[in-house]
Amino acid sequence: MKDVSLKPDSLRTASATATLRAPQHCIERLRSGDTEKGDPVKTARIAGILAAKRTDELIPLCHPLPIYRADLRFELGEGQVEVISEVETIAPTGVEMEALTATSIAVLTLYDMLKPYCEPEELEMTSCRLLLKKGGKSQFRRKLRVPATAAVIVLSDTVSARKKPDTAGAGVRDDLAAAGFDPLSYEILPDEAEQLLASVKAKVNRGVDLIVTVGGTGMGSRDITVDTLKPLITRELPGMMEAARAFGQRRTPFALMSRGVAGFIGNSLLITCPGSRRGALETLAPLLPGLIHIFEVCRHDKPHPGGYTMDIR
């Protein structure tokens, strides 16, 4: 089963369709609700809704999802009935399989209730397909169309002294590269305010679009990142860190201790991440769709050679 633990929840919708071909006298039974087992359309609707809610039990590698809405409609035509399902959830993965399962089971229910009234070859299930999928990466992109420049600054006394390897900053760097940030610089500094200030100011002056620090957001005496950089922020984006902490809190009770901040320093966007690999990646994961949106809509029409020029007026 695919690991979706680092994917943020979003509203996800899917719609699917399937068709049952049947003799016209069977279609009329659907209109009247007259079969020996009861009303086939009402029964098929309930069967489809139940199937959507239990898809993970029927298809081995599907994730169990909370189904917030599931419905089916039936369009009766000449010699056929089209079943159309709509399913919604708020989850880290989509509901296209739930929608397809709902339509399939609904059509099979109709088949079962109509088969006493015709020959087997007169009933045929056709054209089971997805009509619509919204939410997740299909709607909220996680990769830039045009590259933007970025810099990752790791703050750690022990890593800078080469007493342990950096994994958190390297993970953030790799995720940003996968999201289309290029060129992408990476450096390791000790937890020293003056060196951090000099590095960030130099990058802002160079016009780096995104600056991500890793480390120094906790409550220790050497955690100086937030205190050092917050005064530089000219336009804070508190929603980013609210989202990151909420995402992390569902995974560890210690996420609330992060003091991270985010916002613009001039035209450069700053994000401060925790120093652990898990904390850093769980901060970046829910922010990526928003970052992509910022760098694709909040800019001048033409990017300068070094990347985007953010329009924050």
PDB file of C-alpha atoms in Angstrom:
ATOM      1  CA  MET A   1       0.000   0.000   0.000  1.00  0.00           C
ATOM      2  CA  LYS A   2       1.354   3.425  -0.941  1.00  0.00           C
ATOM      3  CA  ASP A   3       2.572   5.638   1.923  1.00  0.00           C
ATOM      4  CA  VAL A   4       0.441   8.808   1.983  1.00  0.00           C
ATOM      5  CA  SER A   5       1.467   9.982   5.462  1.00  0.00           C
ATOM      6  CA  LEU A   6       3.237  13.081   4.087  1.00  0.00           C
ATOM      7  CA  LYS A   7       0.412  14.081   1.752  1.00  0.00           C
ATOM      8  CA  PRO A   8      -1.818  16.899   3.039  1.00  0.00           C
ATOM      9  CA  ASP A   9      -5.563  16.446   3.268  1.00  0.00           C
ATOM     10  CA  SER A  10      -7.668  18.242   0.686  1.00  0.00           C
ATOM     11  CA  LEU A  11     -11.238  18.140  -0.570  1.00  0.00           C
ATOM     12  CA  ARG A  12     -11.319  15.415  -3.202  1.00  0.00           C
ATOM     13  CA  THR A  13     -14.151  14.634  -5.590  1.00  0.00           C
ATOM     14  CA  ALA A  14     -14.589  11.928  -8.191  1.00  0.00           C
ATOM     15  CA  SER A  15     -17.355  10.981 -10.592  1.00  0.00           C
ATOM     16  CA  ALA A  16     -17.653   7.785 -12.622  1.00  0.00           C
ATOM     17  CA  THR A  17     -20.102   6.223 -15.025  1.00  0.00           C
ATOM     18  CA  ALA A  18     -21.108   2.764 -16.211  1.00  0.00           C
ATOM     19  CA  THR A  19     -23.807   1.618 -18.589  1.00  0.00           C
ATOM     20  CA  LEU A  20     -26.084  -1.418 -18.582  1.00  0.00           C
ATOM     21  CA  ARG A  21     -27.596  -2.397 -21.913  1.00  0.00           C
ATOM     22  CA  ALA A  22     -30.939  -4.200 -21.545  1.00  0.00           C
ATOM     23  CA  PRO A  23     -34.137  -4.914 -23.525  1.00  0.00           C
ATOM     24  CA  GLN A  24     -36.600  -2.058 -23.484  1.00  0.00           C
ATOM     25  CA  HIS A  25     -39.110  -4.029 -21.409  1.00  0.00           C
ATOM     26  CA  CYS A  26     -36.441  -4.289 -18.684  1.00  0.00           C
ATOM     27  CA  ILE A  27     -35.858  -0.530 -18.857  1.00  0.00           C
ATOM     28  CA  GLU A  28     -39.583  -0.080 -18.287  1.00  0.00           C
ATOM     29  CA  ARG A  29     -39.319  -2.242 -15.176  1.00  0.00           C
ATOM     30  CA  LEU A  30     -36.664   0.170 -13.925  1.00  0.00           C
ATOM     31  CA  ARG A  31     -39.044   3.055 -14.533  1.00  0.00           C
ATOM     32  CA  SER A  32     -41.884   1.365 -12.660  1.00  0.00           C
ATOM     33  CA  GLY A  33     -39.767  -0.246  -9.943  1.00  0.00           C
ATOM     34  CA  ASP A  34     -41.542  -3.544 -10.660  1.00  0.00           C
ATOM     35  CA  THR A  35     -39.392  -6.638 -10.089  1.00  0.00           C
ATOM     36  CA  GLU A  36     -39.822  -9.613  -7.811  1.00  0.00           C
ATOM     37  CA  LYS A  37     -36.969  -8.339  -5.640  1.00  0.00           C
ATOM     38  CA  GLY A  38     -38.362  -4.825  -5.310  1.00  0.00           C
ATOM     39  CA  ASP A  39     -37.435  -1.469  -6.843  1.00  0.00           C
ATOM     40  CA  PRO A  40     -34.124  -2.044  -8.676  1.00  0.00           C
ATOM     41  CA  VAL A  41     -33.099   1.633  -8.945  1.00  0.00           C
ATOM     42  CA  LYS A  42     -33.561   2.335  -5.234  1.00  0.00           C
ATOM     43  CA  THR A  43     -31.793  -0.887  -4.344  1.00  0.00           C
ATOM     44  CA  ALA A  44     -28.907  -0.166  -6.730  1.00  0.00           C
ATOM     45  CA  ARG A  45     -28.473   3.339  -5.285  1.00  0.00           C
ATOM     46  CA  ILE A  46     -28.084   1.959  -1.767  1.00  0.00           C
ATOM     47  CA  ALA A  47     -25.760  -0.792  -3.022  1.00  0.00           C
ATOM     48  CA  GLY A  48     -23.564   1.784  -4.791  1.00  0.00           C
ATOM     49  CA  ILE A  49     -23.322   4.011  -1.722  1.00  0.00           C
ATOM     50  CA  LEU A  50     -22.386   1.046   0.467  1.00  0.00           C
ATOM     51  CA  ALA A  51     -19.798  -0.032  -2.109  1.00  0.00           C
ATOM     52  CA  ALA A  52     -18.172   3.425  -2.085  1.00  0.00           C
ATOM     53  CA  LYS A  53     -17.876   3.250   1.713  1.00  0.00           C
ATOM     54  CA  ARG A  54     -16.333  -0.239   1.632  1.00  0.00           C
ATOM     55  CA  THR A  55     -14.027   0.000  -1.368  1.00  0.00           C
ATOM     56  CA  ASP A  56     -10.931  -0.604   0.758  1.00  0.00           C
ATOM     57  CA  GLU A  57     -12.389  -3.982   1.774  1.00  0.00           C
ATOM     58  CA  LEU A  58     -12.990  -4.970  -1.853  1.00  0.00           C
ATOM     59  CA  ILE A  59      -9.783  -3.713  -3.500  1.00  0.00           C
ATOM     60  CA  PRO A  60      -6.710  -4.774  -1.489  1.00  0.00           C
ATOM     61  CA  LEU A  61      -4.426  -1.742  -1.948  1.00  0.00           C
ATOM     62  CA  CYS A  62      -7.011   1.017  -1.553  1.00  0.00           C
ATOM     63  CA  HIS A  63      -6.741   3.189   1.546  1.00  0.00           C
ATOM     64  CA  PRO A  64      -9.707   3.367   3.923  1.00  0.00           C
ATOM     65  CA  LEU A  65     -11.222   6.840   3.546  1.00  0.00           C
ATOM     66  CA  PRO A  66     -13.964   8.796   5.296  1.00  0.00           C
ATOM     67  CA  ILE A  67     -16.725   9.204   2.718  1.00  0.00           C
ATOM     68  CA  TYR A  68     -18.432  12.543   3.298  1.00  0.00           C
ATOM     69  CA  ARG A  69     -20.785  12.331   0.326  1.00  0.00           C
ATOM     70  CA  ALA A  70     -21.774   9.553  -2.049  1.00  0.00           C
ATOM     71  CA  ASP A  71     -24.679   9.584  -4.453  1.00  0.00           C
ATOM     72  CA  LEU A  72     -25.765   7.971  -7.708  1.00  0.00           C
ATOM     73  CA  ARG A  73     -28.160   9.001 -10.419  1.00  0.00           C
ATOM     74  CA  PHE A  74     -29.720   6.806 -13.080  1.00  0.00           C
ATOM     75  CA  GLU A  75     -30.428   8.000 -16.617  1.00  0.00           C
ATOM     76  CA  LEU A  76     -32.858   5.664 -18.380  1.00  0.00           C
ATOM     77  CA  GLY A  77     -32.680   5.660 -22.168  1.00  0.00           C
ATOM     78  CA  GLU A  78     -33.642   3.491 -25.105  1.00  0.00           C
ATOM     79  CA  GLY A  79     -32.314   0.035 -24.341  1.00  0.00           C
ATOM     80  CA  GLN A  80     -29.860   1.162 -21.698  1.00  0.00           C
ATOM     81  CA  VAL A  81     -29.418   2.797 -18.301  1.00  0.00           C
ATOM     82  CA  GLU A  82     -26.425   4.957 -17.440  1.00  0.00           C
ATOM     83  CA  VAL A  83     -25.353   5.060 -13.791  1.00  0.00           C
ATOM     84  CA  ILE A  84     -23.341   8.084 -12.641  1.00  0.00           C
ATOM     85  CA  SER A  85     -21.726   8.271  -9.206  1.00  0.00           C
ATOM     86  CA  GLU A  86     -20.294  11.211  -7.272  1.00  0.00           C
ATOM     87  CA  VAL A  87     -18.102  10.711  -4.204  1.00  0.00           C
ATOM     88  CA  GLU A  88     -16.374  13.238  -1.923  1.00  0.00           C
ATOM     89  CA  THR A  89     -13.883  13.063   0.923  1.00  0.00           C
ATOM     90  CA  ILE A  90     -11.339  15.210   2.731  1.00  0.00           C
ATOM     91  CA  ALA A  91      -8.261  13.022   2.796  1.00  0.00           C
ATOM     92  CA  PRO A  92      -4.649  12.641   1.583  1.00  0.00           C
ATOM     93  CA  THR A  93      -5.653  10.469  -1.378  1.00  0.00           C
ATOM     94  CA  GLY A  94      -8.438  10.516  -3.941  1.00  0.00           C
ATOM     95  CA  VAL A  95     -11.772   8.736  -4.309  1.00  0.00           C
ATOM     96  CA  GLU A  96     -11.730   7.717  -7.965  1.00  0.00           C
ATOM     97  CA  MET A  97     -11.721   4.023  -7.027  1.00  0.00           C
ATOM     98  CA  GLU A  98     -14.671   4.609  -4.697  1.00  0.00           C
ATOM     99  CA  ALA A  99     -16.600   6.279  -7.521  1.00  0.00           C
ATOM    100  CA  LEU A 100     -15.779   3.485  -9.974  1.00  0.00           C
ATOM    101  CA  THR A 101     -16.687   0.817  -7.428  1.00  0.00           C
ATOM    102  CA  ALA A 102     -19.998   2.540  -6.668  1.00  0.00           C
ATOM    103  CA  THR A 103     -21.050   2.568 -10.321  1.00  0.00           C
ATOM    104  CA  SER A 104     -19.892  -1.002 -10.916  1.00  0.00           C
ATOM    105  CA  ILE A 105     -21.781  -2.415  -7.943  1.00  0.00           C
ATOM    106  CA  ALA A 106     -24.875  -0.386  -8.781  1.00  0.00           C
ATOM    107  CA  VAL A 107     -24.904  -1.757 -12.344  1.00  0.00           C
ATOM    108  CA  LEU A 108     -24.333  -5.306 -11.102  1.00  0.00           C
ATOM    109  CA  THR A 109     -27.259  -4.873  -8.719  1.00  0.00           C
ATOM    110  CA  LEU A 110     -29.482  -3.835 -11.631  1.00  0.00           C
ATOM    111  CA  TYR A 111     -28.194  -6.814 -13.594  1.00  0.00           C
ATOM    112  CA  ASP A 112     -29.073  -9.177 -10.750  1.00  0.00           C
ATOM    113  CA  MET A 113     -32.599  -7.796 -10.379  1.00  0.00           C
ATOM    114  CA  LEU A 114     -33.338  -7.781 -14.131  1.00  0.00           C
ATOM    115  CA  LYS A 115     -31.877 -11.154 -15.115  1.00  0.00           C
ATOM    116  CA  PRO A 116     -35.083 -13.128 -14.422  1.00  0.00           C
ATOM    117  CA  TYR A 117     -36.831 -11.148 -17.174  1.00  0.00           C
ATOM    118  CA  CYS A 118     -34.500 -11.695 -20.141  1.00  0.00           C
ATOM    119  CA  GLU A 119     -31.869 -13.940 -21.651  1.00  0.00           C
ATOM    120  CA  PRO A 120     -28.296 -13.640 -20.242  1.00  0.00           C
ATOM    121  CA  GLU A 121     -26.889 -12.304 -23.524  1.00  0.00           C
ATOM    122  CA  GLU A 122     -29.407  -9.451 -23.493  1.00  0.00           C
ATOM    123  CA  LEU A 123     -27.781  -7.817 -20.458  1.00  0.00           C
ATOM    124  CA  GLU A 124     -24.371  -6.191 -20.939  1.00  0.00           C
ATOM    125  CA  MET A 125     -22.349  -3.914 -18.698  1.00  0.00           C
ATOM    126  CA  THR A 126     -20.281  -1.448 -20.756  1.00  0.00           C
ATOM    127  CA  SER A 127     -18.203   1.711 -20.539  1.00  0.00           C
ATOM    128  CA  CYS A 128     -17.217   1.835 -16.885  1.00  0.00           C
ATOM    129  CA  ARG A 129     -14.926   4.869 -16.693  1.00  0.00           C
ATOM    130  CA  LEU A 130     -13.900   7.873 -14.631  1.00  0.00           C
ATOM    131  CA  LEU A 131     -15.570  11.153 -15.539  1.00  0.00           C
ATOM    132  CA  LEU A 132     -13.997  13.600 -13.107  1.00  0.00           C
ATOM    133  CA  LYS A 133     -11.282  13.765 -10.481  1.00  0.00           C
ATOM    134  CA  LYS A 134     -10.610  16.899  -8.429  1.00  0.00           C
ATOM    135  CA  GLY A 135      -8.377  17.673  -5.477  1.00  0.00           C
ATOM    136  CA  GLY A 136      -4.861  16.595  -4.564  1.00  0.00           C
ATOM    137  CA  LYS A 137      -2.061  16.938  -7.101  1.00  0.00           C
ATOM    138  CA  SER A 138      -4.516  16.971 -10.013  1.00  0.00           C
ATOM    139  CA  GLN A 139      -5.799  20.339  -8.767  1.00  0.00           C
ATOM    140  CA  PHE A 140      -3.165  21.623  -6.331  1.00  0.00           C
ATOM    141  CA  ARG A 141       0.125  21.257  -8.153  1.00  0.00           C
ATOM    142  CA  ARG A 142       3.347  20.377  -6.327  1.00  0.00           C
ATOM    143  CA  LYS A 143       5.777  21.315  -9.096  1.00  0.00           C
ATOM    144  CA  LEU A 144       6.583  24.662 -10.701  1.00  0.00           C
ATOM    145  CA  ARG A 145       5.962  25.192 -14.392  1.00  0.00           C
ATOM    146  CA  VAL A 146       8.870  27.671 -14.505  1.00  0.00           C
ATOM    147  CA  PRO A 147      11.818  27.246 -12.113  1.00  0.00           C
ATOM    148  CA  ALA A 148      12.311  29.608  -9.167  1.00  0.00           C
ATOM    149  CA  THR A 149      15.540  30.069  -7.251  1.00  0.00           C
ATOM    150  CA  ALA A 150      15.868  28.719  -3.737  1.00  0.00           C
ATOM    151  CA  ALA A 151      18.379  28.378  -0.904  1.00  0.00           C
ATOM    152  CA  VAL A 152      18.477  25.949   2.022  1.00  0.00           C
ATOM    153  CA  ILE A 153      20.377  27.028   5.137  1.00  0.00           C
ATOM    154  CA  VAL A 154      20.976  24.388   7.805  1.00  0.00           C
ATOM    155  CA  LEU A 155      21.551  25.756  11.338  1.00  0.00           C
ATOM    156  CA  SER A 156      23.339  23.246  13.588  1.00  0.00           C
ATOM    157  CA  ASP A 157      26.431  23.441  15.782  1.00  0.00           C
ATOM    158  CA  THR A 158      26.961  19.687  15.649  1.00  0.00           C
ATOM    159  CA  VAL A 159      26.446  19.342  11.889  1.00  0.00           C
ATOM    160  CA  SER A 160      28.671  22.326  11.087  1.00  0.00           C
ATOM    161  CA  ALA A 161      31.375  20.817  13.317  1.00  0.00           C
ATOM    162  CA  ARG A 162      30.997  17.552  11.345  1.00  0.00           C
ATOM    163  CA  LYS A 163      30.020  15.608  14.453  1.00  0.00           C
ATOM    164  CA  LYS A 164      26.962  14.215  12.669  1.00  0.00           C
ATOM    165  CA  PRO A 165      25.659  14.247   9.095  1.00  0.00           C
ATOM    166  CA  ASP A 166      22.860  16.497   7.929  1.00  0.00           C
ATOM    167  CA  THR A 167      19.712  14.638   6.916  1.00  0.00           C
ATOM    168  CA  ALA A 168      17.016  17.266   7.523  1.00  0.00           C
ATOM    169  CA  GLY A 169      18.421  19.968   5.249  1.00  0.00           C
ATOM    170  CA  ALA A 170      19.332  17.441   2.581  1.00  0.00           C
ATOM    171  CA  GLY A 171      15.756  16.120   2.629  1.00  0.00           C
ATOM    172  CA  VAL A 172      14.330  19.619   2.229  1.00  0.00           C
ATOM    173  CA  ARG A 173      16.792  20.357  -0.572  1.00  0.00           C
ATOM    174  CA  ASP A 174      15.803  17.198  -2.436  1.00  0.00           C
ATOM    175  CA  ASP A 175      12.064  17.903  -2.068  1.00  0.00           C
ATOM    176  CA  LEU A 176      12.506  21.468  -3.349  1.00  0.00           C
ATOM    177  CA  ALA A 177      14.526  20.214  -6.304  1.00  0.00           C
ATOM    178  CA  ALA A 178      11.762  17.722  -7.112  1.00  0.00           C
ATOM    179  CA  ALA A 179       9.265  20.608  -6.956  1.00  0.00           C
ATOM    180  CA  GLY A 180      11.151  22.494  -9.675  1.00  0.00           C
ATOM    181  CA  PHE A 181      13.241  24.976  -7.687  1.00  0.00           C
ATOM    182  CA  ASP A 182      16.433  25.651  -9.620  1.00  0.00           C
ATOM    183  CA  PRO A 183      19.163  26.776  -9.111  1.00  0.00           C
ATOM    184  CA  LEU A 184      19.159  25.606  -5.518  1.00  0.00           C
ATOM    185  CA  SER A 185      21.948  26.437  -3.065  1.00  0.00           C
ATOM    186  CA  TYR A 186      22.659  24.596   0.180  1.00  0.00           C
ATOM    187  CA  GLU A 187      24.864  25.541   3.109  1.00  0.00           C
ATOM    188  CA  ILE A 188      25.456  24.549   6.733  1.00  0.00           C
ATOM    189  CA  LEU A 189      26.069  27.124   9.462  1.00  0.00           C
ATOM    190  CA  PRO A 190      26.543  26.972  13.227  1.00  0.00           C
ATOM    191  CA  ASP A 191      23.794  28.401  15.422  1.00  0.00           C
ATOM    192  CA  GLU A 192      25.259  31.905  15.295  1.00  0.00           C
ATOM    193  CA  ALA A 193      23.014  34.912  14.708  1.00  0.00           C
ATOM    194  CA  GLU A 194      25.594  37.039  12.871  1.00  0.00           C
ATOM    195  CA  GLN A 195      26.455  34.343  10.338  1.00  0.00           C
ATOM    196  CA  LEU A 196      22.776  33.600   9.755  1.00  0.00           C
ATOM    197  CA  LEU A 197      21.929  37.276   9.256  1.00  0.00           C
ATOM    198  CA  ALA A 198      24.783  37.752   6.812  1.00  0.00           C
ATOM    199  CA  SER A 199      23.794  34.690   4.792  1.00  0.00           C
ATOM    200  CA  VAL A 200      20.096  35.582   4.578  1.00  0.00           C
ATOM    201  CA  LYS A 201      20.733  39.245   3.727  1.00  0.00           C
ATOM    202  CA  ALA A 202      23.147  38.233   0.962  1.00  0.00           C
ATOM    203  CA  LYS A 203      20.552  35.924  -0.545  1.00  0.00           C
ATOM    204  CA  VAL A 204      17.812  38.556  -0.332  1.00  0.00           C
ATOM    205  CA  ASN A 205      20.114  41.055  -2.067  1.00  0.00           C
ATOM    206  CA  ARG A 206      20.807  38.494  -4.806  1.00  0.00           C
ATOM    207  CA  GLY A 207      17.077  38.113  -5.382  1.00  0.00           C
ATOM    208  CA  VAL A 208      16.741  34.478  -4.274  1.00  0.00           C
ATOM    209  CA  ASP A 209      13.042  33.683  -4.463  1.00  0.00           C
ATOM    210  CA  LEU A 210      12.740  31.175  -1.609  1.00  0.00           C
ATOM    211  CA  ILE A 211      14.929  30.872   1.480  1.00  0.00           C
ATOM    212  CA  VAL A 212      14.346  27.870   3.742  1.00  0.00           C
ATOM    213  CA  THR A 213      16.162  27.537   7.045  1.00  0.00           C
ATOM    214  CA  VAL A 214      16.381  24.176   8.785  1.00  0.00           C
ATOM    215  CA  GLY A 215      16.994  24.157  12.529  1.00  0.00           C
ATOM    216  CA  GLY A 216      16.811  26.623  15.388  1.00  0.00           C
ATOM    217  CA  THR A 217      13.017  26.833  15.725  1.00  0.00           C
ATOM    218  CA  GLY A 218      12.769  25.128  19.113  1.00  0.00           C
ATOM    219  CA  MET A 219      13.057  26.379  22.691  1.00  0.00           C
ATOM    220  CA  GLY A 220      16.736  25.724  23.427  1.00  0.00           C
ATOM    221  CA  SER A 221      19.186  28.473  24.275  1.00  0.00           C
ATOM    222  CA  ARG A 222      20.979  27.952  20.929  1.00  0.00           C
ATOM    223  CA  ASP A 223      17.746  28.000  18.886  1.00  0.00           C
ATOM    224  CA  ILE A 224      18.266  31.508  17.482  1.00  0.00           C
ATOM    225  CA  THR A 225      16.767  31.241  13.990  1.00  0.00           C
ATOM    226  CA  VAL A 226      13.323  32.668  14.689  1.00  0.00           C
ATOM    227  CA  ASP A 227      14.559  35.460  16.992  1.00  0.00           C
ATOM    228  CA  THR A 228      17.197  36.447  14.447  1.00  0.00           C
ATOM    229  CA  LEU A 229      15.085  36.458  11.303  1.00  0.00           C
ATOM    230  CA  LYS A 230      11.598  37.454  12.432  1.00  0.00           C
ATOM    231  CA  PRO A 231      12.531  41.176  12.687  1.00  0.00           C
ATOM    232  CA  LEU A 232      13.552  41.091   9.014  1.00  0.00           C
ATOM    233  CA  ILE A 233      10.127  39.940   7.785  1.00  0.00           C
ATOM    234  CA  THR A 234       8.296  42.724   5.972  1.00  0.00           C
ATOM    235  CA  ARG A 235       5.099  40.766   5.335  1.00  0.00           C
ATOM    236  CA  GLU A 236       4.355  37.789   7.547  1.00  0.00           C
ATOM    237  CA  LEU A 237       2.388  34.757   6.335  1.00  0.00           C
ATOM    238  CA  PRO A 238       1.165  33.226   9.608  1.00  0.00           C
ATOM    239  CA  GLY A 239      -1.146  30.773   7.841  1.00  0.00           C
ATOM    240  CA  MET A 240       1.843  28.827   6.524  1.00  0.00           C
ATOM    241  CA  MET A 241       3.189  27.926   9.939  1.00  0.00           C
ATOM    242  CA  GLU A 242      -0.319  27.371  11.283  1.00  0.00           C
ATOM    243  CA  ALA A 243      -0.842  24.803   8.524  1.00  0.00           C
ATOM    244  CA  ALA A 244       2.560  23.210   9.122  1.00  0.00           C
ATOM    245  CA  ARG A 245       2.042  22.887  12.878  1.00  0.00           C
ATOM    246  CA  ALA A 246      -1.479  21.507  12.409  1.00  0.00           C
ATOM    247  CA  PHE A 247      -0.127  18.939   9.926  1.00  0.00           C
ATOM    248  CA  GLY A 248       2.684  17.968  12.273  1.00  0.00           C
ATOM    249  CA  GLN A 249       0.462  17.815  15.347  1.00  0.00           C
ATOM    250  CA  ARG A 250      -1.540  14.990  13.777  1.00  0.00           C
ATOM    251  CA  ARG A 251       1.702  13.018  13.586  1.00  0.00           C
ATOM    252  CA  THR A 252       3.517  13.947  16.807  1.00  0.00           C
ATOM    253  CA  PRO A 253       2.412  15.798  19.958  1.00  0.00           C
ATOM    254  CA  PHE A 254       5.660  17.779  19.914  1.00  0.00           C
ATOM    255  CA  ALA A 255       4.896  19.783  16.747  1.00  0.00           C
ATOM    256  CA  LEU A 256       3.318  22.510  18.870  1.00  0.00           C
ATOM    257  CA  MET A 257       6.753  23.409  20.247  1.00  0.00           C
ATOM    258  CA  SER A 258       8.026  24.676  16.893  1.00  0.00           C
ATOM    259  CA  ARG A 259       8.274  28.481  16.845  1.00  0.00           C
ATOM    260  CA  GLY A 260       8.732  28.627  13.082  1.00  0.00           C
ATOM    261  CA  VAL A 261       7.710  31.726  11.104  1.00  0.00           C
ATOM    262  CA  ALA A 262       7.186  32.485   7.424  1.00  0.00           C
ATOM    263  CA  GLY A 263       6.916  35.636   5.355  1.00  0.00           C
ATOM    264  CA  PHE A 264       8.551  37.927   2.834  1.00  0.00           C
ATOM    265  CA  ILE A 265      11.846  39.681   3.407  1.00  0.00           C
ATOM    266  CA  GLY A 266      11.577  42.156   0.586  1.00  0.00           C
ATOM    267  CA  ASN A 267      10.904  39.990  -2.459  1.00  0.00           C
ATOM    268  CA  SER A 268      12.301  36.775  -0.950  1.00  0.00           C
ATOM    269  CA  LEU A 269      10.001  34.326   0.781  1.00  0.00           C
ATOM    270  CA  LEU A 270      11.377  32.919   4.041  1.00  0.00           C
ATOM    271  CA  ILE A 271      10.281  29.646   5.672  1.00  0.00           C
ATOM    272  CA  THR A 272      11.822  28.334   8.904  1.00  0.00           C
ATOM    273  CA  CYS A 273      11.711  24.566   9.481  1.00  0.00           C
ATOM    274  CA  PRO A 274      12.645  22.433  12.512  1.00  0.00           C
ATOM    275  CA  GLY A 275      16.042  20.760  12.619  1.00  0.00           C
ATOM    276  CA  SER A 276      14.923  17.124  12.665  1.00  0.00           C
ATOM    277  CA  ARG A 277      14.473  15.391   9.329  1.00  0.00           C
ATOM    278  CA  ARG A 278      10.922  14.335  10.180  1.00  0.00           C
ATOM    279  CA  GLY A 279       9.987  17.787  11.466  1.00  0.00           C
ATOM    280  CA  ALA A 280      11.478  19.553   8.451  1.00  0.00           C
ATOM    281  CA  LEU A 281       9.767  17.329   5.897  1.00  0.00           C
ATOM    282  CA  GLU A 282       6.447  17.463   7.774  1.00  0.00           C
ATOM    283  CA  THR A 283       6.708  21.260   7.674  1.00  0.00           C
ATOM    284  CA  LEU A 284       7.448  21.421   3.959  1.00  0.00           C
ATOM    285  CA  ALA A 285       4.916  18.788   2.824  1.00  0.00           C
ATOM    286  CA  PRO A 286       1.706  20.751   3.543  1.00  0.00           C
ATOM    287  CA  LEU A 287       3.275  24.005   2.318  1.00  0.00           C
ATOM    288  CA  LEU A 288       4.344  22.895  -1.160  1.00  0.00           C
ATOM    289  CA  PRO A 289       0.982  23.438  -2.925  1.00  0.00           C
ATOM    290  CA  GLY A 290       0.780  26.923  -1.428  1.00  0.00           C
ATOM    291  CA  LEU A 291       4.372  27.666  -2.410  1.00  0.00           C
ATOM    292  CA  ILE A 292       3.689  26.643  -5.988  1.00  0.00           C
ATOM    293  CA  HIS A 293       0.630  28.894  -6.030  1.00  0.00           C
ATOM    294  CA  ILE A 294       2.598  31.850  -4.633  1.00  0.00           C
ATOM    295  CA  PHE A 295       5.390  31.558  -7.160  1.00  0.00           C
ATOM    296  CA  GLU A 296       3.010  31.137 -10.090  1.00  0.00           C
ATOM    297  CA  VAL A 297       0.486  33.908  -9.362  1.00  0.00           C
ATOM    298  CA  CYS A 298       2.177  36.491  -7.081  1.00  0.00           C
ATOM    299  CA  ARG A 299       4.797  37.689  -9.518  1.00  0.00           C
ATOM    300  CA  HIS A 300       5.322  40.078 -12.388  1.00  0.00           C
ATOM    301  CA  ASP A 301       4.394  38.753 -15.815  1.00  0.00           C
ATOM    302  CA  LYS A 302       8.030  38.249 -16.845  1.00  0.00           C
ATOM    303  CA  PRO A 303      10.513  36.604 -14.460  1.00  0.00           C
ATOM    304  CA  HIS A 304      13.962  38.142 -14.235  1.00  0.00           C
ATOM    305  CA  PRO A 305      16.969  35.923 -15.114  1.00  0.00           C
ATOM    306  CA  GLY A 306      17.498  34.864 -11.486  1.00  0.00           C
ATOM    307  CA  GLY A 307      13.913  33.736 -10.960  1.00  0.00           C
ATOM    308  CA  TYR A 308      10.567  35.286 -10.027  1.00  0.00           C
ATOM    309  CA  THR A 309      10.155  38.827  -8.831  1.00  0.00           C
ATOM    310  CA  MET A 310       7.441  38.671  -6.214  1.00  0.00           C
ATOM    311  CA  ASP A 311       4.714  41.283  -6.484  1.00  0.00           C
ATOM    312  CA  ILE A 312       3.670  41.841  -2.864  1.00  0.00           C
ATOM    313  CA  ARG A 313       2.255  45.342  -3.148  1.00  0.00           C
TER     314      ARG A 313
END
